[in-house]
PDB file of C-alpha atoms in Angstrom:
ATOM      1  CA  THR A  19       0.000   0.000   0.000  1.00 82.00           C
ATOM      2  CA  VAL A  20       1.458   3.329  -1.136  1.00 84.00           C
ATOM      3  CA  PRO A  21      -0.151   6.609  -0.002  1.00 90.00           C
ATOM      4  CA  VAL A  22      -1.136   8.882  -2.882  1.00 90.00           C
ATOM      5  CA  SER A  23      -2.089  12.540  -2.603  1.00 90.00           C
ATOM      6  CA  GLY A  24      -2.129  15.672  -4.704  1.00 91.00           C
ATOM      7  CA  ARG A  25      -4.195  18.478  -6.177  1.00 94.00           C
ATOM      8  CA  TYR A  26      -5.866  17.688  -9.493  1.00 96.00           C
ATOM      9  CA  GLY A  27      -8.288  19.499 -11.737  1.00 97.00           C
ATOM     10  CA  ILE A  28     -11.572  17.647 -12.332  1.00 97.00           C
ATOM     11  CA  GLN A  29     -13.975  18.657 -15.093  1.00 98.00           C
ATOM     12  CA  LEU A  30     -17.468  19.191 -13.699  1.00 97.00           C
ATOM     13  CA  ARG A  31     -20.633  20.371 -15.399  1.00 97.00           C
ATOM     14  CA  TYR A  32     -23.547  21.371 -13.205  1.00 97.00           C
ATOM     15  CA  CYS A  33     -27.001  21.644 -14.787  1.00 97.00           C
ATOM     16  CA  GLU A  34     -30.179  22.983 -13.219  1.00 96.00           C
ATOM     17  CA  PRO A  35     -33.508  21.284 -13.985  1.00 96.00           C
ATOM     18  CA  THR A  36     -35.631  22.792 -16.740  1.00 95.00           C
ATOM     19  CA  VAL A  37     -38.859  22.226 -14.805  1.00 96.00           C
ATOM     20  CA  THR A  38     -39.651  22.581 -11.116  1.00 95.00           C
ATOM     21  CA  VAL A  39     -40.692  19.462  -9.209  1.00 97.00           C
ATOM     22  CA  ARG A  40     -41.071  20.356  -5.560  1.00 95.00           C
ATOM     23  CA  SER A  41     -40.087  16.938  -4.209  1.00 96.00           C
ATOM     24  CA  ARG A  42     -36.853  16.966  -6.244  1.00 96.00           C
ATOM     25  CA  LYS A  43     -35.693  20.564  -5.832  1.00 93.00           C
ATOM     26  CA  ASP A  44     -33.061  19.661  -3.205  1.00 95.00           C
ATOM     27  CA  THR A  45     -31.873  16.482  -4.966  1.00 97.00           C
ATOM     28  CA  LEU A  46     -28.669  16.260  -6.991  1.00 98.00           C
ATOM     29  CA  GLN A  47     -27.765  13.395  -9.304  1.00 98.00           C
ATOM     30  CA  VAL A  48     -23.993  12.869  -9.542  1.00 98.00           C
ATOM     31  CA  LEU A  49     -23.159  11.202 -12.879  1.00 98.00           C
ATOM     32  CA  VAL A  50     -20.006   9.076 -13.246  1.00 98.00           C
ATOM     33  CA  HIS A  51     -19.082   7.451 -16.573  1.00 98.00           C
ATOM     34  CA  GLY A  52     -17.257   4.240 -17.427  1.00 97.00           C
ATOM     35  CA  ILE A  53     -13.846   3.592 -18.984  1.00 97.00           C
ATOM     36  CA  THR A  54     -12.940   5.259 -22.303  1.00 98.00           C
ATOM     37  CA  TYR A  55     -15.789   7.733 -21.828  1.00 98.00           C
ATOM     38  CA  ASN A  56     -16.155  11.249 -20.414  1.00 98.00           C
ATOM     39  CA  THR A  57     -18.976  13.739 -19.796  1.00 98.00           C
ATOM     40  CA  LEU A  58     -20.385  13.013 -23.263  1.00 98.00           C
ATOM     41  CA  TYR A  59     -21.626   9.638 -22.002  1.00 98.00           C
ATOM     42  CA  TRP A  60     -24.360  11.361 -19.980  1.00 98.00           C
ATOM     43  CA  ASP A  61     -24.765  14.471 -22.127  1.00 98.00           C
ATOM     44  CA  THR A  62     -23.968  13.510 -25.697  1.00 97.00           C
ATOM     45  CA  THR A  63     -24.125  16.016 -28.527  1.00 97.00           C
ATOM     46  CA  PHE A  64     -25.274  13.215 -30.855  1.00 98.00           C
ATOM     47  CA  GLN A  65     -29.064  13.550 -31.102  1.00 98.00           C
ATOM     48  CA  PRO A  66     -29.147  14.986 -27.576  1.00 97.00           C
ATOM     49  CA  ASP A  67     -32.931  15.209 -27.372  1.00 97.00           C
ATOM     50  CA  LYS A  68     -32.978  11.425 -27.722  1.00 97.00           C
ATOM     51  CA  TYR A  69     -29.760  10.322 -26.004  1.00 97.00           C
ATOM     52  CA  SER A  70     -28.766  12.958 -23.418  1.00 98.00           C
ATOM     53  CA  TYR A  71     -29.498  11.694 -19.901  1.00 98.00           C
ATOM     54  CA  VAL A  72     -28.764  15.175 -18.506  1.00 98.00           C
ATOM     55  CA  ARG A  73     -31.614  16.624 -20.592  1.00 98.00           C
ATOM     56  CA  PHE A  74     -33.871  13.718 -19.606  1.00 98.00           C
ATOM     57  CA  ALA A  75     -33.189  14.303 -15.898  1.00 98.00           C
ATOM     58  CA  ALA A  76     -33.544  18.083 -16.181  1.00 98.00           C
ATOM     59  CA  ALA A  77     -36.969  17.700 -17.788  1.00 98.00           C
ATOM     60  CA  ARG A  78     -38.049  15.704 -14.734  1.00 98.00           C
ATOM     61  CA  GLY A  79     -36.872  18.225 -12.167  1.00 98.00           C
ATOM     62  CA  TYR A  80     -33.414  16.873 -11.333  1.00 98.00           C
ATOM     63  CA  ALA A  81     -30.211  18.885 -11.045  1.00 97.00           C
ATOM     64  CA  THR A  82     -27.163  16.965 -12.263  1.00 98.00           C
ATOM     65  CA  LEU A  83     -23.413  17.101 -11.698  1.00 98.00           C
ATOM     66  CA  ASN A  84     -21.718  15.478 -14.668  1.00 98.00           C
ATOM     67  CA  MET A  85     -17.991  14.825 -14.270  1.00 97.00           C
ATOM     68  CA  ALA A  86     -15.039  13.550 -16.235  1.00 98.00           C
ATOM     69  CA  ARG A  87     -13.124  11.209 -13.951  1.00 98.00           C
ATOM     70  CA  LEU A  88      -9.430  11.767 -13.304  1.00 98.00           C
ATOM     71  CA  GLY A  89      -7.585  10.911 -16.511  1.00 98.00           C
ATOM     72  CA  ASP A  90     -10.506  11.612 -18.846  1.00 98.00           C
ATOM     73  CA  GLY A  91     -12.119  14.535 -20.648  1.00 98.00           C
ATOM     74  CA  LYS A  92     -10.794  17.898 -19.520  1.00 98.00           C
ATOM     75  CA  SER A  93      -9.735  16.552 -16.126  1.00 98.00           C
ATOM     76  CA  ASP A  94      -6.031  16.248 -15.343  1.00 98.00           C
ATOM     77  CA  ARG A  95      -4.160  13.198 -16.625  1.00 98.00           C
ATOM     78  CA  PRO A  96      -1.518  12.358 -14.003  1.00 98.00           C
ATOM     79  CA  ASN A  97       0.675   9.259 -13.737  1.00 97.00           C
ATOM     80  CA  PRO A  98      -1.374   6.372 -15.211  1.00 98.00           C
ATOM     81  CA  ILE A  99       0.270   3.739 -13.018  1.00 96.00           C
ATOM     82  CA  GLU A 100       0.822   5.323  -9.613  1.00 95.00           C
ATOM     83  CA  VAL A 101      -2.119   7.744  -9.416  1.00 97.00           C
ATOM     84  CA  VAL A 102      -5.073   6.963 -11.705  1.00 97.00           C
ATOM     85  CA  GLN A 103      -6.400   3.807 -10.046  1.00 96.00           C
ATOM     86  CA  SER A 104      -9.640   2.777  -8.350  1.00 96.00           C
ATOM     87  CA  PRO A 105      -9.012   3.541  -4.630  1.00 95.00           C
ATOM     88  CA  PHE A 106      -7.739   7.049  -5.344  1.00 96.00           C
ATOM     89  CA  GLU A 107     -10.659   7.760  -7.658  1.00 97.00           C
ATOM     90  CA  VAL A 108     -13.075   6.733  -4.902  1.00 97.00           C
ATOM     91  CA  ALA A 109     -11.404   9.277  -2.615  1.00 96.00           C
ATOM     92  CA  ILE A 110     -11.743  11.993  -5.271  1.00 97.00           C
ATOM     93  CA  LEU A 111     -15.417  11.215  -5.768  1.00 97.00           C
ATOM     94  CA  ALA A 112     -16.010  11.369  -2.012  1.00 97.00           C
ATOM     95  CA  SER A 113     -14.496  14.857  -1.789  1.00 96.00           C
ATOM     96  CA  ILE A 114     -16.544  16.114  -4.760  1.00 97.00           C
ATOM     97  CA  ILE A 115     -19.795  14.730  -3.328  1.00 97.00           C
ATOM     98  CA  LYS A 116     -19.076  16.323   0.052  1.00 97.00           C
ATOM     99  CA  ALA A 117     -18.489  19.648  -1.693  1.00 96.00           C
ATOM    100  CA  ALA A 118     -21.738  19.271  -3.655  1.00 95.00           C
ATOM    101  CA  ARG A 119     -23.787  18.469  -0.558  1.00 95.00           C
ATOM    102  CA  THR A 120     -22.500  21.532   1.290  1.00 94.00           C
ATOM    103  CA  GLY A 121     -22.983  23.950  -1.626  1.00 93.00           C
ATOM    104  CA  HIS A 122     -19.369  24.328  -2.705  1.00 94.00           C
ATOM    105  CA  ILE A 123     -19.732  23.397  -6.377  1.00 92.00           C
ATOM    106  CA  ARG A 124     -19.293  26.432  -8.602  1.00 88.00           C
ATOM    107  CA  GLY A 125     -22.533  27.242 -10.391  1.00 88.00           C
ATOM    108  CA  SER A 126     -24.906  25.476  -8.016  1.00 89.00           C
ATOM    109  CA  ASN A 127     -24.831  28.100  -5.247  1.00 85.00           C
ATOM    110  CA  ARG A 128     -26.881  25.908  -2.924  1.00 91.00           C
ATOM    111  CA  LYS A 129     -26.777  22.856  -0.699  1.00 94.00           C
ATOM    112  CA  PHE A 130     -28.428  19.537  -1.508  1.00 96.00           C
ATOM    113  CA  ASP A 131     -30.269  17.402   1.013  1.00 95.00           C
ATOM    114  CA  THR A 132     -30.351  14.314  -1.191  1.00 97.00           C
ATOM    115  CA  ILE A 133     -27.478  12.965  -3.306  1.00 98.00           C
ATOM    116  CA  VAL A 134     -28.152  10.262  -5.893  1.00 98.00           C
ATOM    117  CA  TYR A 135     -25.019   8.725  -7.420  1.00 98.00           C
ATOM    118  CA  VAL A 136     -25.661   7.388 -10.938  1.00 98.00           C
ATOM    119  CA  GLY A 137     -22.822   5.190 -12.182  1.00 98.00           C
ATOM    120  CA  HIS A 138     -22.103   3.542 -15.497  1.00 97.00           C
ATOM    121  CA  SER A 139     -19.866   0.454 -15.687  1.00 96.00           C
ATOM    122  CA  PHE A 140     -16.540   1.472 -14.078  1.00 96.00           C
ATOM    123  CA  GLY A 141     -18.376   4.435 -12.564  1.00 97.00           C
ATOM    124  CA  SER A 142     -20.645   1.877 -10.874  1.00 97.00           C
ATOM    125  CA  ILE A 143     -17.633  -0.100  -9.695  1.00 96.00           C
ATOM    126  CA  LEU A 144     -16.349   3.057  -8.002  1.00 97.00           C
ATOM    127  CA  LEU A 145     -19.810   3.649  -6.520  1.00 97.00           C
ATOM    128  CA  ASN A 146     -19.606   0.221  -4.897  1.00 96.00           C
ATOM    129  CA  GLY A 147     -16.323   1.216  -3.269  1.00 96.00           C
ATOM    130  CA  LEU A 148     -17.812   4.531  -2.179  1.00 97.00           C
ATOM    131  CA  VAL A 149     -20.832   3.102  -0.357  1.00 97.00           C
ATOM    132  CA  ALA A 150     -18.616   0.445   1.233  1.00 96.00           C
ATOM    133  CA  SER A 151     -16.055   2.931   2.569  1.00 95.00           C
ATOM    134  CA  ASP A 152     -18.413   5.819   3.426  1.00 96.00           C
ATOM    135  CA  PRO A 153     -21.975   4.444   3.614  1.00 96.00           C
ATOM    136  CA  ALA A 154     -23.580   7.739   4.688  1.00 96.00           C
ATOM    137  CA  LEU A 155     -22.163   9.796   1.826  1.00 97.00           C
ATOM    138  CA  VAL A 156     -24.970   9.266  -0.714  1.00 98.00           C
ATOM    139  CA  ASP A 157     -28.686   8.687  -0.188  1.00 98.00           C
ATOM    140  CA  ALA A 158     -29.330   6.494  -3.216  1.00 98.00           C
ATOM    141  CA  ALA A 159     -27.116   4.400  -5.492  1.00 98.00           C
ATOM    142  CA  ILE A 160     -27.893   3.631  -9.130  1.00 98.00           C
ATOM    143  CA  PHE A 161     -25.674   0.956 -10.690  1.00 97.00           C
ATOM    144  CA  SER A 162     -26.013   0.753 -14.472  1.00 97.00           C
ATOM    145  CA  GLY A 163     -23.954  -1.657 -16.568  1.00 95.00           C
ATOM    146  CA  TYR A 164     -22.802  -3.472 -13.437  1.00 93.00           C
ATOM    147  CA  ALA A 165     -23.070  -6.695 -11.449  1.00 90.00           C
ATOM    148  CA  HIS A 166     -21.100  -8.328  -8.613  1.00 86.00           C
ATOM    149  CA  VAL A 167     -19.007 -10.574 -10.849  1.00 85.00           C
ATOM    150  CA  THR A 168     -15.369 -11.191 -11.724  1.00 83.00           C
ATOM    151  CA  ILE A 169     -14.579  -9.165 -14.822  1.00 82.00           C
ATOM    152  CA  ASP A 170     -12.960 -10.927 -17.768  1.00 78.00           C
ATOM    153  CA  ALA A 171     -10.736  -8.285 -19.362  1.00 74.00           C
ATOM    154  CA  LYS A 172     -10.093 -10.383 -22.465  1.00 76.00           C
ATOM    155  CA  HIS A 173     -13.273  -8.926 -23.958  1.00 80.00           C
ATOM    156  CA  LEU A 174     -11.626  -5.491 -24.068  1.00 88.00           C
ATOM    157  CA  ALA A 175      -9.158  -4.779 -26.885  1.00 93.00           C
ATOM    158  CA  LEU A 176      -6.933  -1.841 -25.922  1.00 96.00           C
ATOM    159  CA  ASP A 177      -4.039   0.051 -27.508  1.00 96.00           C
ATOM    160  CA  PRO A 178      -1.813   2.831 -26.184  1.00 98.00           C
ATOM    161  CA  ALA A 179      -3.974   5.879 -26.832  1.00 98.00           C
ATOM    162  CA  ARG A 180      -1.079   7.931 -28.198  1.00 98.00           C
ATOM    163  CA  GLU A 181      -0.506   5.353 -30.941  1.00 98.00           C
ATOM    164  CA  ASN A 182      -4.187   4.801 -31.651  1.00 97.00           C
ATOM    165  CA  ASP A 183      -5.082   8.483 -32.050  1.00 97.00           C
ATOM    166  CA  PRO A 184      -1.931  10.676 -32.095  1.00 97.00           C
ATOM    167  CA  PRO A 185      -3.736  13.982 -32.787  1.00 96.00           C
ATOM    168  CA  ARG A 186      -5.829  13.617 -29.612  1.00 96.00           C
ATOM    169  CA  PHE A 187      -3.632  11.558 -27.320  1.00 98.00           C
ATOM    170  CA  GLY A 188      -0.095  11.843 -28.689  1.00 97.00           C
ATOM    171  CA  GLN A 189       1.150  13.656 -25.581  1.00 97.00           C
ATOM    172  CA  LEU A 190       0.042  10.949 -23.132  1.00 98.00           C
ATOM    173  CA  PRO A 191       2.231   8.246 -21.559  1.00 98.00           C
ATOM    174  CA  PRO A 192       1.824   4.760 -23.081  1.00 98.00           C
ATOM    175  CA  ALA A 193      -0.095   3.474 -20.025  1.00 98.00           C
ATOM    176  CA  TYR A 194      -3.067   5.603 -21.099  1.00 98.00           C
ATOM    177  CA  LEU A 195      -5.067   3.185 -23.252  1.00 98.00           C
ATOM    178  CA  THR A 196      -8.114   3.300 -25.514  1.00 98.00           C
ATOM    179  CA  THR A 197     -10.229   0.887 -27.525  1.00 97.00           C
ATOM    180  CA  THR A 198      -8.670  -0.307 -30.769  1.00 97.00           C
ATOM    181  CA  ASN A 199     -11.307   0.578 -33.378  1.00 96.00           C
ATOM    182  CA  THR A 200     -15.012   0.761 -34.121  1.00 96.00           C
ATOM    183  CA  SER A 201     -15.376  -3.017 -34.426  1.00 95.00           C
ATOM    184  CA  THR A 202     -13.728  -3.835 -31.099  1.00 95.00           C
ATOM    185  CA  ARG A 203     -15.614  -1.023 -29.389  1.00 96.00           C
ATOM    186  CA  ALA A 204     -18.893  -2.396 -30.685  1.00 95.00           C
ATOM    187  CA  ALA A 205     -17.963  -5.896 -29.520  1.00 93.00           C
ATOM    188  CA  ALA A 206     -17.175  -4.660 -25.996  1.00 93.00           C
ATOM    189  CA  PHE A 207     -19.847  -2.029 -25.394  1.00 94.00           C
ATOM    190  CA  TYR A 208     -22.723  -2.631 -27.826  1.00 95.00           C
ATOM    191  CA  GLY A 209     -25.222  -5.381 -28.525  1.00 93.00           C
ATOM    192  CA  ALA A 210     -25.803  -7.416 -31.657  1.00 94.00           C
ATOM    193  CA  SER A 211     -25.987  -5.703 -35.031  1.00 93.00           C
ATOM    194  CA  GLY A 212     -29.412  -4.166 -35.478  1.00 94.00           C
ATOM    195  CA  THR A 213     -29.866  -3.313 -31.784  1.00 95.00           C
ATOM    196  CA  PHE A 214     -28.194   0.112 -32.016  1.00 95.00           C
ATOM    197  CA  ASP A 215     -27.810   3.037 -34.401  1.00 97.00           C
ATOM    198  CA  PRO A 216     -24.518   2.653 -36.340  1.00 97.00           C
ATOM    199  CA  ALA A 217     -24.230   6.452 -36.432  1.00 97.00           C
ATOM    200  CA  ALA A 218     -24.192   6.465 -32.622  1.00 97.00           C
ATOM    201  CA  LEU A 219     -21.277   4.006 -32.645  1.00 97.00           C
ATOM    202  CA  ASP A 220     -19.396   6.142 -35.176  1.00 97.00           C
ATOM    203  CA  PHE A 221     -19.868   9.201 -32.958  1.00 98.00           C
ATOM    204  CA  ASP A 222     -18.758   7.200 -29.930  1.00 97.00           C
ATOM    205  CA  GLU A 223     -15.586   6.024 -31.658  1.00 97.00           C
ATOM    206  CA  ALA A 224     -14.747   9.557 -32.800  1.00 97.00           C
ATOM    207  CA  HIS A 225     -15.122  10.912 -29.251  1.00 97.00           C
ATOM    208  CA  LYS A 226     -13.776   7.982 -27.213  1.00 98.00           C
ATOM    209  CA  ASP A 227     -11.549   8.633 -24.240  1.00 98.00           C
ATOM    210  CA  THR A 228      -9.016   6.642 -22.231  1.00 98.00           C
ATOM    211  CA  VAL A 229      -8.456   4.139 -19.440  1.00 98.00           C
ATOM    212  CA  THR A 230      -5.206   3.660 -17.558  1.00 98.00           C
ATOM    213  CA  THR A 231      -3.272   0.454 -17.036  1.00 97.00           C
ATOM    214  CA  ALA A 232      -3.703   0.943 -13.283  1.00 96.00           C
ATOM    215  CA  GLU A 233      -7.487   1.220 -13.623  1.00 96.00           C
ATOM    216  CA  VAL A 234      -7.537  -2.106 -15.463  1.00 94.00           C
ATOM    217  CA  LEU A 235      -5.326  -3.692 -12.784  1.00 93.00           C
ATOM    218  CA  THR A 236      -7.434  -2.345  -9.888  1.00 94.00           C
ATOM    219  CA  VAL A 237     -10.854  -2.873 -11.465  1.00 91.00           C
ATOM    220  CA  GLN A 238     -11.780  -5.527  -8.873  1.00 91.00           C
ATOM    221  CA  ALA A 239     -10.509  -3.516  -5.895  1.00 91.00           C
ATOM    222  CA  THR A 240     -13.846  -1.920  -5.017  1.00 92.00           C
ATOM    223  CA  ILE A 241     -16.195  -4.786  -5.910  1.00 90.00           C
ATOM    224  CA  THR A 242     -17.101  -5.743  -2.372  1.00 89.00           C
ATOM    225  CA  THR A 243     -20.052  -5.867  -0.011  1.00 91.00           C
ATOM    226  CA  ALA A 244     -21.410  -2.715   1.630  1.00 93.00           C
ATOM    227  CA  PRO A 245     -23.557  -3.962   4.534  1.00 94.00           C
ATOM    228  CA  LYS A 246     -23.720  -0.585   6.282  1.00 96.00           C
ATOM    229  CA  PHE A 247     -25.234   1.280   3.329  1.00 97.00           C
ATOM    230  CA  LYS A 248     -28.911   1.926   4.114  1.00 96.00           C
ATOM    231  CA  GLY A 249     -29.921   3.996   1.092  1.00 97.00           C
ATOM    232  CA  ASP A 250     -32.032   3.014  -1.881  1.00 97.00           C
ATOM    233  CA  VAL A 251     -30.372   0.928  -4.594  1.00 97.00           C
ATOM    234  CA  LEU A 252     -31.265   0.405  -8.249  1.00 97.00           C
ATOM    235  CA  THR A 253     -29.282  -1.933 -10.492  1.00 95.00           C
ATOM    236  CA  ILE A 254     -29.932  -2.048 -14.233  1.00 94.00           C
ATOM    237  CA  ASN A 255     -27.993  -4.021 -16.813  1.00 93.00           C
ATOM    238  CA  GLY A 256     -28.318  -4.856 -20.481  1.00 90.00           C
ATOM    239  CA  ASP A 257     -28.909  -8.490 -21.425  1.00 91.00           C
ATOM    240  CA  GLN A 258     -26.090  -8.228 -23.988  1.00 92.00           C
ATOM    241  CA  ASP A 259     -23.504  -6.767 -21.605  1.00 92.00           C
ATOM    242  CA  ILE A 260     -20.579  -9.179 -22.050  1.00 90.00           C
ATOM    243  CA  PHE A 261     -18.739  -7.967 -18.935  1.00 89.00           C
ATOM    244  CA  PHE A 262     -21.505  -8.043 -16.348  1.00 88.00           C
ATOM    245  CA  CYS A 263     -24.451 -10.072 -17.670  1.00 85.00           C
TER     246      CYS A 263
END
């Protein structure tokens, strides 16, 4: 065990609801994406009226805090072996959620009584670690693309991101990885042909992000039981999810 600390910039986007629902006015949904994604996962610019979860939530009275995890999007990209790994990311998420609850997120200008963490895939894995280590931190936990199973990484084809897409990732160390191409991305993250819009996959490939070697190595670190968590839990998974179904 090696202690890790530091100050890192994390990309956050806070959005107010577009309608007022009295029972939800003091609720914040914290949105955390999976590997090789960023804030676009929850708020895509591809047919956003159809695919943006942020817009969907806003239209139902929910404020959202959409973040790019450390190493993705416009967040800092520190050492991909020693820093960007599961336990440290859980600690970062805990500090951001505490700031959100107490009204210290720029743009929100208010406190939130109820925090709902909405995770996707690796974001759900981190959620599991969060409710296990600090069970009073969030009031409700939504696990999407997730189950308590051992993950078989052979389904994920990865290349050094700087070699795969030099214009976007050429400055990154080789331990920052990304999916190989459209075909391997579809095989890992999408269902059978005909169950998704090919244009959505093309957009996804063009805007894909990274995962670090350390994240892959520590992916099981937070998959554990959380007996002290007393909040509401929703788990939802696709029947064609090759990692978790």
